[in-house]
Amino acid sequence: MPRVAAHFVKICSVMSLHLVWAAPAWAQGMERAEVFAQVKALAALGSELFHDPRLSASGKQSCATCHNEEHAFAPANAQAVQRGGADLAQMGHRATPSLKYLQSVPQFTEHFFDSEDEADESVDNGPTGGLTWDGRAKSLAEQARIPLLSPFEMGNKTAQDVVDRAQKAGYAPRLKVFEPFLKTGSLFMVITKALETYQQDWRKFYPYTSKYDAYLAGKVALSKQEQRGLEVFEDPQKGNCASCHLSQPGHDGTPPQFTDYGLIALAVPRNTALPYNANPQNYDLGLCGPDRTDLAQHADYCGLFKTPTLRNVATRKVFFHNGVYKSLRDAVAFYVLRDTQPSRVYPKNAQGEVVLYDDLPKQYHQNINMNPPFGHRVGNKPALSEPEIDAVVAFLKTLTDGYTAPTAQRRQKER
């Protein structure tokens, strides 16, 4: 899959977007210095728009409200679903994802044939790519439309509402400057492109500054527990996490993205705290609806959700598409308990029977992933022991950006 090599990431700062985007159609015939200057200014505008609550119907909610920079551009609170809308009281049905490490997500395709890392390129890996939990957005600009126009988020009813609010906030002159640059007559497109350009700043959105990155560079060693966690994470008979959350650099030195960009049905338990789920007939089926409608007739896609990157996962306060888990350890434990000790995962009915896969209608249960650590095991013994779960959690904490290697003096004290 397309990934950005380490040296490539450092070169492609906010001023150049990624070289992949350095010479789009609207920049043809322009001098590079002019393009860079325009892009830098567009990114600066995007940063202001990203942090400005005046673009919302309530006047109190910005992109940054739910995508907090200090929390890896994810929510700063532990609410499963963020409140929004004109009255800031509306709730949708999905957790807000992080905006970090989205720079190399491929566009959605129903049939993906890999691979850089696999010998057999004939294997169809199925639905892959796209932004958002169901992969329906093709670009960061397209993704930016969603919260701006969602009744559960920033609450604008039309694109023109967003433009009107931006103009009222004093952005009109700066927005109009970029119309000829982007070759568009739509100020709304200028807004979404500005937001997209802001998110190309590698220093903020894909810096690769975790302890694990330092470990891969040979600058630091993992602790015994972290090392054990990595081993369990990669062991196909144990965690098998790396089968979807790729953990090793690519052949070209590309840093691991900790996702294969695929979509998968995990059958996480229903979050009964969500108002959407108060109606027992409501189901979030991911790829086949309700938010995505073009694949509604694909029964084999129902229950599939995007595999997110695990980078900065330890900074999260809720996990999975419905925010059902509030701790990283519980999220990891889900994988080893789902099929071996389901009573610890799912509710019981009036007869005292465990309701397996309670957030997915039975006709779609065949879509549920059964690869290790899922599936039934001899004696119903979980694939991971309690200490191994702790070790995986410890390893996942090494994926948090902002790591500073200890100095020689500090290492001496720690000994």
Tab-separated table of C-alpha atoms in Angstrom:
chain	number	residue	atom	x	y	z
A	1	MET	CA	0.000	0.000	0.000
A	2	PRO	CA	1.154	3.568	-0.520
A	3	ARG	CA	3.169	4.694	2.468
A	4	VAL	CA	5.496	7.599	3.126
A	5	ALA	CA	9.133	6.685	3.739
A	6	ALA	CA	10.863	8.209	6.754
A	7	HIS	CA	13.075	10.543	4.763
A	8	PHE	CA	10.147	11.389	2.501
A	9	VAL	CA	8.045	12.430	5.477
A	10	LYS	CA	10.699	14.821	6.700
A	11	ILE	CA	11.095	16.422	3.287
A	12	CYS	CA	7.395	16.785	2.648
A	13	SER	CA	6.437	19.427	5.150
A	14	VAL	CA	3.303	21.527	5.129
A	15	MET	CA	4.805	23.725	2.423
A	16	SER	CA	5.018	20.942	-0.148
A	17	LEU	CA	2.031	18.842	0.863
A	18	HIS	CA	3.888	15.585	0.054
A	19	LEU	CA	5.461	15.944	-3.386
A	20	VAL	CA	2.739	13.521	-4.434
A	21	TRP	CA	0.565	16.630	-4.347
A	22	ALA	CA	3.290	19.118	-5.288
A	23	ALA	CA	2.091	19.661	-8.828
A	24	PRO	CA	-1.691	19.202	-8.990
A	25	ALA	CA	-3.636	20.469	-11.962
A	26	TRP	CA	-4.301	23.827	-10.393
A	27	ALA	CA	-0.546	24.422	-9.913
A	28	GLN	CA	0.532	23.687	-13.479
A	29	GLY	CA	2.627	26.464	-14.956
A	30	MET	CA	3.447	28.024	-11.576
A	31	GLU	CA	6.927	28.449	-10.196
A	32	ARG	CA	7.728	26.102	-7.312
A	33	ALA	CA	8.454	28.998	-4.945
A	34	GLU	CA	5.058	30.487	-5.725
A	35	VAL	CA	3.317	27.159	-5.145
A	36	PHE	CA	5.108	26.682	-1.827
A	37	ALA	CA	4.224	30.210	-0.689
A	38	GLN	CA	0.574	29.734	-1.608
A	39	VAL	CA	0.402	26.347	0.073
A	40	LYS	CA	2.021	27.717	3.224
A	41	ALA	CA	-0.560	30.491	3.343
A	42	LEU	CA	-3.377	28.022	2.640
A	43	ALA	CA	-2.172	25.824	5.505
A	44	ALA	CA	-2.089	28.821	7.839
A	45	LEU	CA	-5.654	29.643	6.850
A	46	GLY	CA	-6.607	26.011	7.417
A	47	SER	CA	-5.151	26.113	10.915
A	48	GLU	CA	-7.252	29.146	11.786
A	49	LEU	CA	-10.405	27.592	10.356
A	50	PHE	CA	-9.683	24.325	12.178
A	51	HIS	CA	-9.609	26.135	15.518
A	52	ASP	CA	-12.459	28.596	14.886
A	53	PRO	CA	-15.831	27.723	16.486
A	54	ARG	CA	-17.604	30.404	14.457
A	55	LEU	CA	-17.916	27.980	11.535
A	56	SER	CA	-20.391	25.885	13.542
A	57	ALA	CA	-24.134	26.408	13.933
A	58	SER	CA	-23.699	26.751	17.687
A	59	GLY	CA	-20.798	29.140	17.367
A	60	LYS	CA	-19.084	27.125	20.079
A	61	GLN	CA	-17.647	24.067	18.334
A	62	SER	CA	-14.605	23.928	16.085
A	63	CYS	CA	-12.795	21.016	14.469
A	64	ALA	CA	-10.296	21.264	17.320
A	65	THR	CA	-13.067	20.805	19.879
A	66	CYS	CA	-13.253	17.115	19.015
A	67	HIS	CA	-9.753	16.799	17.523
A	68	ASN	CA	-7.556	18.114	20.311
A	69	GLU	CA	-3.908	18.506	19.383
A	70	GLU	CA	-2.781	17.622	22.892
A	71	HIS	CA	-4.639	14.315	22.582
A	72	ALA	CA	-3.321	13.179	19.191
A	73	PHE	CA	-6.082	15.130	17.428
A	74	ALA	CA	-8.774	13.024	19.099
A	75	PRO	CA	-11.236	13.999	21.857
A	76	ALA	CA	-9.826	15.132	25.171
A	77	ASN	CA	-12.747	13.609	27.087
A	78	ALA	CA	-14.009	10.065	27.642
A	79	GLN	CA	-17.383	10.462	25.926
A	80	ALA	CA	-18.078	7.568	23.585
A	81	VAL	CA	-19.714	9.970	21.134
A	82	GLN	CA	-19.201	13.724	21.113
A	83	ARG	CA	-22.108	16.136	21.435
A	84	GLY	CA	-22.775	18.695	18.715
A	85	GLY	CA	-25.431	20.339	16.606
A	86	ALA	CA	-26.890	23.806	16.924
A	87	ASP	CA	-27.668	23.198	20.601
A	88	LEU	CA	-24.570	21.091	21.379
A	89	ALA	CA	-26.910	18.357	22.610
A	90	GLN	CA	-27.081	16.090	19.571
A	91	MET	CA	-25.285	12.747	19.556
A	92	GLY	CA	-24.442	10.485	16.677
A	93	HIS	CA	-23.423	6.839	16.921
A	94	ARG	CA	-19.682	6.751	16.274
A	95	ALA	CA	-16.608	7.654	18.262
A	96	THR	CA	-14.459	10.475	16.923
A	97	PRO	CA	-11.253	9.098	15.375
A	98	SER	CA	-7.800	10.640	15.549
A	99	LEU	CA	-6.627	12.720	12.595
A	100	LYS	CA	-2.997	11.660	12.946
A	101	TYR	CA	-1.237	9.393	10.448
A	102	LEU	CA	-3.839	9.647	7.703
A	103	GLN	CA	-1.369	10.935	5.124
A	104	SER	CA	-0.979	7.692	3.195
A	105	VAL	CA	-4.434	6.142	3.434
A	106	PRO	CA	-5.331	4.821	-0.038
A	107	GLN	CA	-8.700	5.562	-1.592
A	108	PHE	CA	-11.390	2.988	-0.940
A	109	THR	CA	-11.548	-0.055	-3.174
A	110	GLU	CA	-13.690	-3.161	-2.846
A	111	HIS	CA	-10.891	-5.394	-4.075
A	112	PHE	CA	-7.348	-4.738	-2.977
A	113	PHE	CA	-4.484	-6.802	-4.268
A	114	ASP	CA	-1.282	-6.458	-2.307
A	115	SER	CA	1.579	-6.493	-1.929
A	116	GLU	CA	4.863	-5.058	-1.050
A	117	ASP	CA	5.263	-7.585	1.735
A	118	GLU	CA	3.460	-10.664	0.388
A	119	ALA	CA	4.692	-12.926	-2.371
A	120	ASP	CA	1.264	-13.730	-3.785
A	121	GLU	CA	-0.284	-10.692	-5.456
A	122	SER	CA	-3.342	-12.674	-6.552
A	123	VAL	CA	-4.925	-12.655	-3.101
A	124	ASP	CA	-7.946	-10.370	-2.871
A	125	ASN	CA	-7.780	-8.608	0.498
A	126	GLY	CA	-11.285	-7.261	0.067
A	127	PRO	CA	-12.520	-3.778	1.016
A	128	THR	CA	-9.584	-1.511	1.766
A	129	GLY	CA	-8.862	2.167	2.223
A	130	GLY	CA	-10.846	5.343	2.456
A	131	LEU	CA	-11.193	7.757	5.352
A	132	THR	CA	-13.701	7.616	8.242
A	133	TRP	CA	-14.888	4.467	10.004
A	134	ASP	CA	-16.576	3.239	6.822
A	135	GLY	CA	-14.030	4.465	4.276
A	136	ARG	CA	-16.483	6.682	2.418
A	137	ALA	CA	-14.280	9.792	2.190
A	138	LYS	CA	-11.720	9.858	-0.622
A	139	SER	CA	-9.586	12.714	0.687
A	140	LEU	CA	-9.010	14.839	3.759
A	141	ALA	CA	-10.906	17.645	2.025
A	142	GLU	CA	-13.875	15.336	1.484
A	143	GLN	CA	-13.617	14.118	5.058
A	144	ALA	CA	-13.696	17.726	6.290
A	145	ARG	CA	-17.169	18.125	4.766
A	146	ILE	CA	-18.621	15.537	7.100
A	147	PRO	CA	-18.326	17.297	10.484
A	148	LEU	CA	-19.047	20.696	8.938
A	149	LEU	CA	-22.403	19.460	7.596
A	150	SER	CA	-23.331	16.818	10.151
A	151	PRO	CA	-26.383	17.559	12.354
A	152	PHE	CA	-24.550	15.750	15.149
A	153	GLU	CA	-21.375	17.790	14.846
A	154	MET	CA	-20.942	21.358	13.605
A	155	GLY	CA	-24.559	21.440	12.522
A	156	ASN	CA	-24.496	23.403	9.256
A	157	LYS	CA	-27.373	22.490	6.961
A	158	THR	CA	-25.664	23.424	3.701
A	159	ALA	CA	-22.232	24.219	2.340
A	160	GLN	CA	-23.387	27.796	1.843
A	161	ASP	CA	-24.108	28.023	5.582
A	162	VAL	CA	-20.446	27.247	6.229
A	163	VAL	CA	-19.327	29.859	3.703
A	164	ASP	CA	-21.679	32.450	5.165
A	165	ARG	CA	-20.339	31.859	8.657
A	166	ALA	CA	-16.757	32.027	7.432
A	167	GLN	CA	-17.453	35.303	5.637
A	168	LYS	CA	-19.179	36.726	8.690
A	169	ALA	CA	-16.102	35.773	10.713
A	170	GLY	CA	-13.977	37.885	8.359
A	171	TYR	CA	-12.396	35.178	6.208
A	172	ALA	CA	-13.922	36.290	2.886
A	173	PRO	CA	-10.909	38.216	1.500
A	174	ARG	CA	-8.469	35.406	2.286
A	175	LEU	CA	-10.778	32.707	0.951
A	176	LYS	CA	-11.267	34.544	-2.338
A	177	VAL	CA	-7.508	34.858	-2.804
A	178	PHE	CA	-7.287	31.082	-3.180
A	179	GLU	CA	-10.109	30.656	-5.709
A	180	PRO	CA	-7.827	31.210	-8.738
A	181	PHE	CA	-4.996	29.280	-7.080
A	182	LEU	CA	-7.239	26.233	-6.595
A	183	LYS	CA	-9.073	26.886	-9.862
A	184	THR	CA	-12.478	26.793	-8.220
A	185	GLY	CA	-15.424	29.125	-7.871
A	186	SER	CA	-16.495	27.470	-4.637
A	187	LEU	CA	-15.468	29.111	-1.377
A	188	PHE	CA	-16.621	25.962	0.413
A	189	MET	CA	-14.025	24.001	-1.555
A	190	VAL	CA	-11.416	26.559	-0.526
A	191	ILE	CA	-12.385	25.949	3.105
A	192	THR	CA	-12.125	22.170	2.848
A	193	LYS	CA	-8.867	22.384	0.879
A	194	ALA	CA	-7.445	24.705	3.514
A	195	LEU	CA	-8.363	22.218	6.224
A	196	GLU	CA	-6.805	19.423	4.173
A	197	THR	CA	-3.616	21.415	3.625
A	198	TYR	CA	-3.283	22.153	7.331
A	199	GLN	CA	-3.413	18.419	7.994
A	200	GLN	CA	-0.394	17.897	5.724
A	201	ASP	CA	1.907	19.381	8.361
A	202	TRP	CA	4.077	16.357	9.241
A	203	ARG	CA	5.318	17.997	12.425
A	204	LYS	CA	1.820	17.892	13.851
A	205	PHE	CA	0.074	15.047	12.063
A	206	TYR	CA	2.712	12.428	11.273
A	207	PRO	CA	5.971	13.170	13.119
A	208	TYR	CA	7.053	9.579	13.893
A	209	THR	CA	8.460	10.541	17.288
A	210	SER	CA	7.374	7.576	19.413
A	211	LYS	CA	9.631	5.374	21.501
A	212	TYR	CA	9.036	2.582	19.011
A	213	ASP	CA	10.339	4.773	16.207
A	214	ALA	CA	13.425	5.467	18.310
A	215	TYR	CA	13.726	1.720	18.906
A	216	LEU	CA	13.536	0.974	15.186
A	217	ALA	CA	16.252	3.573	14.633
A	218	GLY	CA	18.482	1.807	17.181
A	219	LYS	CA	18.423	4.753	19.570
A	220	VAL	CA	16.727	3.067	22.526
A	221	ALA	CA	15.913	-0.402	23.816
A	222	LEU	CA	12.467	-1.589	24.806
A	223	SER	CA	11.907	-2.719	28.375
A	224	LYS	CA	11.495	-6.449	28.963
A	225	GLN	CA	7.738	-6.043	29.239
A	226	GLU	CA	7.535	-3.881	26.106
A	227	GLN	CA	9.687	-6.363	24.191
A	228	ARG	CA	7.466	-9.217	25.311
A	229	GLY	CA	4.444	-7.198	24.259
A	230	LEU	CA	5.915	-6.708	20.782
A	231	GLU	CA	6.559	-10.450	20.496
A	232	VAL	CA	2.990	-11.293	21.489
A	233	PHE	CA	1.687	-8.539	19.202
A	234	GLU	CA	3.463	-10.088	16.216
A	235	ASP	CA	3.036	-13.772	17.055
A	236	PRO	CA	0.399	-15.206	14.661
A	237	GLN	CA	-0.622	-17.779	17.282
A	238	LYS	CA	-0.849	-15.216	20.078
A	239	GLY	CA	-2.014	-11.665	19.542
A	240	ASN	CA	-1.704	-11.809	15.758
A	241	CYS	CA	-2.208	-8.052	15.926
A	242	ALA	CA	0.398	-7.321	13.281
A	243	SER	CA	-1.653	-9.149	10.648
A	244	CYS	CA	-3.817	-6.013	10.467
A	245	HIS	CA	-1.733	-3.482	12.399
A	246	LEU	CA	1.536	-3.743	10.476
A	247	SER	CA	4.420	-3.229	12.881
A	248	GLN	CA	7.576	-3.541	10.795
A	249	PRO	CA	9.095	-1.047	8.323
A	250	GLY	CA	8.471	-1.586	4.631
A	251	HIS	CA	11.182	-2.839	2.320
A	252	ASP	CA	11.944	0.771	1.378
A	253	GLY	CA	12.423	1.830	5.000
A	254	THR	CA	8.924	3.233	5.345
A	255	PRO	CA	7.947	3.518	9.013
A	256	PRO	CA	5.171	1.099	9.984
A	257	GLN	CA	1.737	2.705	9.933
A	258	PHE	CA	0.199	0.126	12.321
A	259	THR	CA	-2.716	-0.484	9.983
A	260	ASP	CA	-3.261	-2.323	6.724
A	261	TYR	CA	-6.074	0.134	5.901
A	262	GLY	CA	-8.509	-2.764	5.657
A	263	LEU	CA	-12.089	-3.037	6.915
A	264	ILE	CA	-12.993	-5.842	9.284
A	265	ALA	CA	-15.926	-7.096	11.375
A	266	LEU	CA	-14.854	-7.442	15.009
A	267	ALA	CA	-18.307	-7.701	16.599
A	268	VAL	CA	-17.545	-5.440	19.537
A	269	PRO	CA	-20.384	-5.386	22.075
A	270	ARG	CA	-23.246	-2.945	21.704
A	271	ASN	CA	-22.811	0.347	23.522
A	272	THR	CA	-26.137	0.706	25.307
A	273	ALA	CA	-25.170	4.186	26.524
A	274	LEU	CA	-25.653	5.636	23.033
A	275	PRO	CA	-29.082	7.203	22.400
A	276	TYR	CA	-28.981	5.739	18.883
A	277	ASN	CA	-28.949	2.267	20.384
A	278	ALA	CA	-32.028	2.878	22.543
A	279	ASN	CA	-33.984	1.612	19.557
A	280	PRO	CA	-33.248	-2.137	19.366
A	281	GLN	CA	-33.825	-2.006	15.601
A	282	ASN	CA	-30.937	0.411	15.082
A	283	TYR	CA	-27.603	-1.073	14.097
A	284	ASP	CA	-24.445	0.608	12.933
A	285	LEU	CA	-23.389	-1.726	10.132
A	286	GLY	CA	-20.307	0.194	9.088
A	287	LEU	CA	-19.531	-0.314	5.432
A	288	CYS	CA	-23.155	-1.052	4.487
A	289	GLY	CA	-24.800	1.748	6.485
A	290	PRO	CA	-26.338	3.820	7.857
A	291	ASP	CA	-23.849	6.619	7.121
A	292	ARG	CA	-22.554	5.042	3.939
A	293	THR	CA	-25.295	4.209	1.462
A	294	ASP	CA	-23.614	3.117	-1.774
A	295	LEU	CA	-22.857	-0.388	-0.463
A	296	ALA	CA	-26.095	-0.975	1.432
A	297	GLN	CA	-26.928	-4.030	-0.651
A	298	HIS	CA	-23.639	-5.789	0.040
A	299	ALA	CA	-24.633	-8.097	2.884
A	300	ASP	CA	-21.077	-9.436	3.088
A	301	TYR	CA	-19.862	-5.944	4.015
A	302	CYS	CA	-22.221	-5.444	6.955
A	303	GLY	CA	-20.397	-5.026	10.250
A	304	LEU	CA	-17.067	-4.081	8.661
A	305	PHE	CA	-15.228	-1.048	10.015
A	306	LYS	CA	-11.926	0.580	9.199
A	307	THR	CA	-8.789	-0.742	10.886
A	308	PRO	CA	-7.348	2.414	12.471
A	309	THR	CA	-3.688	3.040	13.069
A	310	LEU	CA	-2.567	2.118	16.585
A	311	ARG	CA	-0.142	5.006	16.729
A	312	ASN	CA	-1.023	7.116	19.781
A	313	VAL	CA	-3.703	4.591	20.779
A	314	ALA	CA	-2.635	4.854	24.433
A	315	THR	CA	-3.715	8.499	24.448
A	316	ARG	CA	-7.283	7.514	23.594
A	317	LYS	CA	-10.038	7.534	26.214
A	318	VAL	CA	-12.547	5.410	24.275
A	319	PHE	CA	-12.020	2.564	21.826
A	320	PHE	CA	-13.630	1.045	18.724
A	321	HIS	CA	-16.215	2.640	16.453
A	322	ASN	CA	-18.878	2.896	19.159
A	323	GLY	CA	-16.603	3.900	22.042
A	324	VAL	CA	-17.803	0.945	24.095
A	325	TYR	CA	-14.517	0.461	25.973
A	326	LYS	CA	-12.968	3.107	28.194
A	327	SER	CA	-9.550	1.585	28.804
A	328	LEU	CA	-6.840	0.306	26.502
A	329	ARG	CA	-6.467	-2.854	28.553
A	330	ASP	CA	-10.155	-3.684	28.202
A	331	ALA	CA	-9.892	-3.099	24.453
A	332	VAL	CA	-6.975	-5.527	24.173
A	333	ALA	CA	-8.687	-8.064	26.435
A	334	PHE	CA	-11.741	-8.032	24.161
A	335	TYR	CA	-9.746	-9.804	21.452
A	336	VAL	CA	-8.876	-12.745	23.678
A	337	LEU	CA	-12.181	-13.006	25.548
A	338	ARG	CA	-14.717	-12.540	22.758
A	339	ASP	CA	-14.978	-16.223	21.820
A	340	THR	CA	-13.376	-17.980	24.796
A	341	GLN	CA	-15.163	-16.198	27.655
A	342	PRO	CA	-18.034	-14.351	25.949
A	343	SER	CA	-19.894	-13.870	29.236
A	344	ARG	CA	-17.232	-11.293	30.103
A	345	VAL	CA	-17.934	-9.414	26.870
A	346	TYR	CA	-21.628	-9.707	25.992
A	347	PRO	CA	-24.875	-9.305	27.979
A	348	LYS	CA	-27.294	-12.069	28.935
A	349	ASN	CA	-30.927	-12.355	27.929
A	350	ALA	CA	-33.914	-13.000	30.204
A	351	GLN	CA	-33.114	-16.718	30.150
A	352	GLY	CA	-29.592	-16.100	31.361
A	353	GLU	CA	-28.015	-16.936	27.991
A	354	VAL	CA	-25.117	-14.910	26.632
A	355	VAL	CA	-26.166	-12.872	23.603
A	356	LEU	CA	-23.196	-13.333	21.301
A	357	TYR	CA	-22.267	-10.529	18.899
A	358	ASP	CA	-25.173	-8.458	20.189
A	359	ASP	CA	-24.513	-5.409	18.004
A	360	LEU	CA	-24.741	-7.238	14.694
A	361	PRO	CA	-27.874	-8.971	13.307
A	362	LYS	CA	-27.519	-12.752	13.040
A	363	GLN	CA	-27.707	-12.772	9.256
A	364	TYR	CA	-24.344	-10.977	9.206
A	365	HIS	CA	-22.529	-13.108	11.779
A	366	GLN	CA	-20.762	-14.937	8.971
A	367	ASN	CA	-18.843	-11.709	8.286
A	368	ILE	CA	-17.206	-11.736	11.710
A	369	ASN	CA	-13.458	-12.249	11.722
A	370	MET	CA	-12.398	-15.527	13.299
A	371	ASN	CA	-8.627	-15.360	12.862
A	372	PRO	CA	-6.441	-15.689	15.987
A	373	PRO	CA	-6.744	-14.583	18.697
A	374	PHE	CA	-10.461	-14.926	17.911
A	375	GLY	CA	-12.208	-18.251	17.535
A	376	HIS	CA	-12.778	-21.154	19.874
A	377	ARG	CA	-9.779	-22.738	21.557
A	378	VAL	CA	-9.164	-25.998	23.386
A	379	GLY	CA	-10.489	-25.669	26.917
A	380	ASN	CA	-11.643	-22.141	26.087
A	381	LYS	CA	-8.240	-20.914	27.209
A	382	PRO	CA	-7.650	-17.345	25.970
A	383	ALA	CA	-4.809	-16.890	23.488
A	384	LEU	CA	-3.146	-14.417	25.830
A	385	SER	CA	-2.580	-14.669	29.563
A	386	GLU	CA	-3.224	-11.721	31.844
A	387	PRO	CA	0.509	-10.823	31.970
A	388	GLU	CA	0.654	-11.040	28.179
A	389	ILE	CA	-2.284	-8.649	27.874
A	390	ASP	CA	-0.410	-6.260	30.152
A	391	ALA	CA	2.694	-6.662	28.000
A	392	VAL	CA	0.784	-5.786	24.820
A	393	VAL	CA	-0.602	-2.690	26.534
A	394	ALA	CA	2.912	-1.719	27.589
A	395	PHE	CA	4.098	-2.108	24.012
A	396	LEU	CA	1.211	-0.056	22.644
A	397	LYS	CA	2.244	2.780	24.933
A	398	THR	CA	5.547	2.952	23.043
A	399	LEU	CA	3.579	4.160	19.996
A	400	THR	CA	2.814	7.541	21.575
A	401	ASP	CA	4.459	10.494	19.859
A	402	GLY	CA	6.673	12.915	21.742
A	403	TYR	CA	9.100	10.419	23.236
A	404	THR	CA	12.415	11.781	24.456
A	405	ALA	CA	15.219	9.283	24.936
A	406	PRO	CA	16.708	9.411	28.434
A	407	THR	CA	20.083	11.079	28.794
A	408	ALA	CA	23.126	9.078	29.886
A	409	GLN	CA	22.869	10.658	33.339
A	410	ARG	CA	19.220	9.690	33.666
A	411	ARG	CA	19.934	6.139	32.468
A	412	GLN	CA	22.629	5.847	35.115
A	413	LYS	CA	20.188	6.936	37.828
A	414	GLU	CA	17.585	4.451	36.597
A	415	ARG	CA	20.079	1.639	37.004
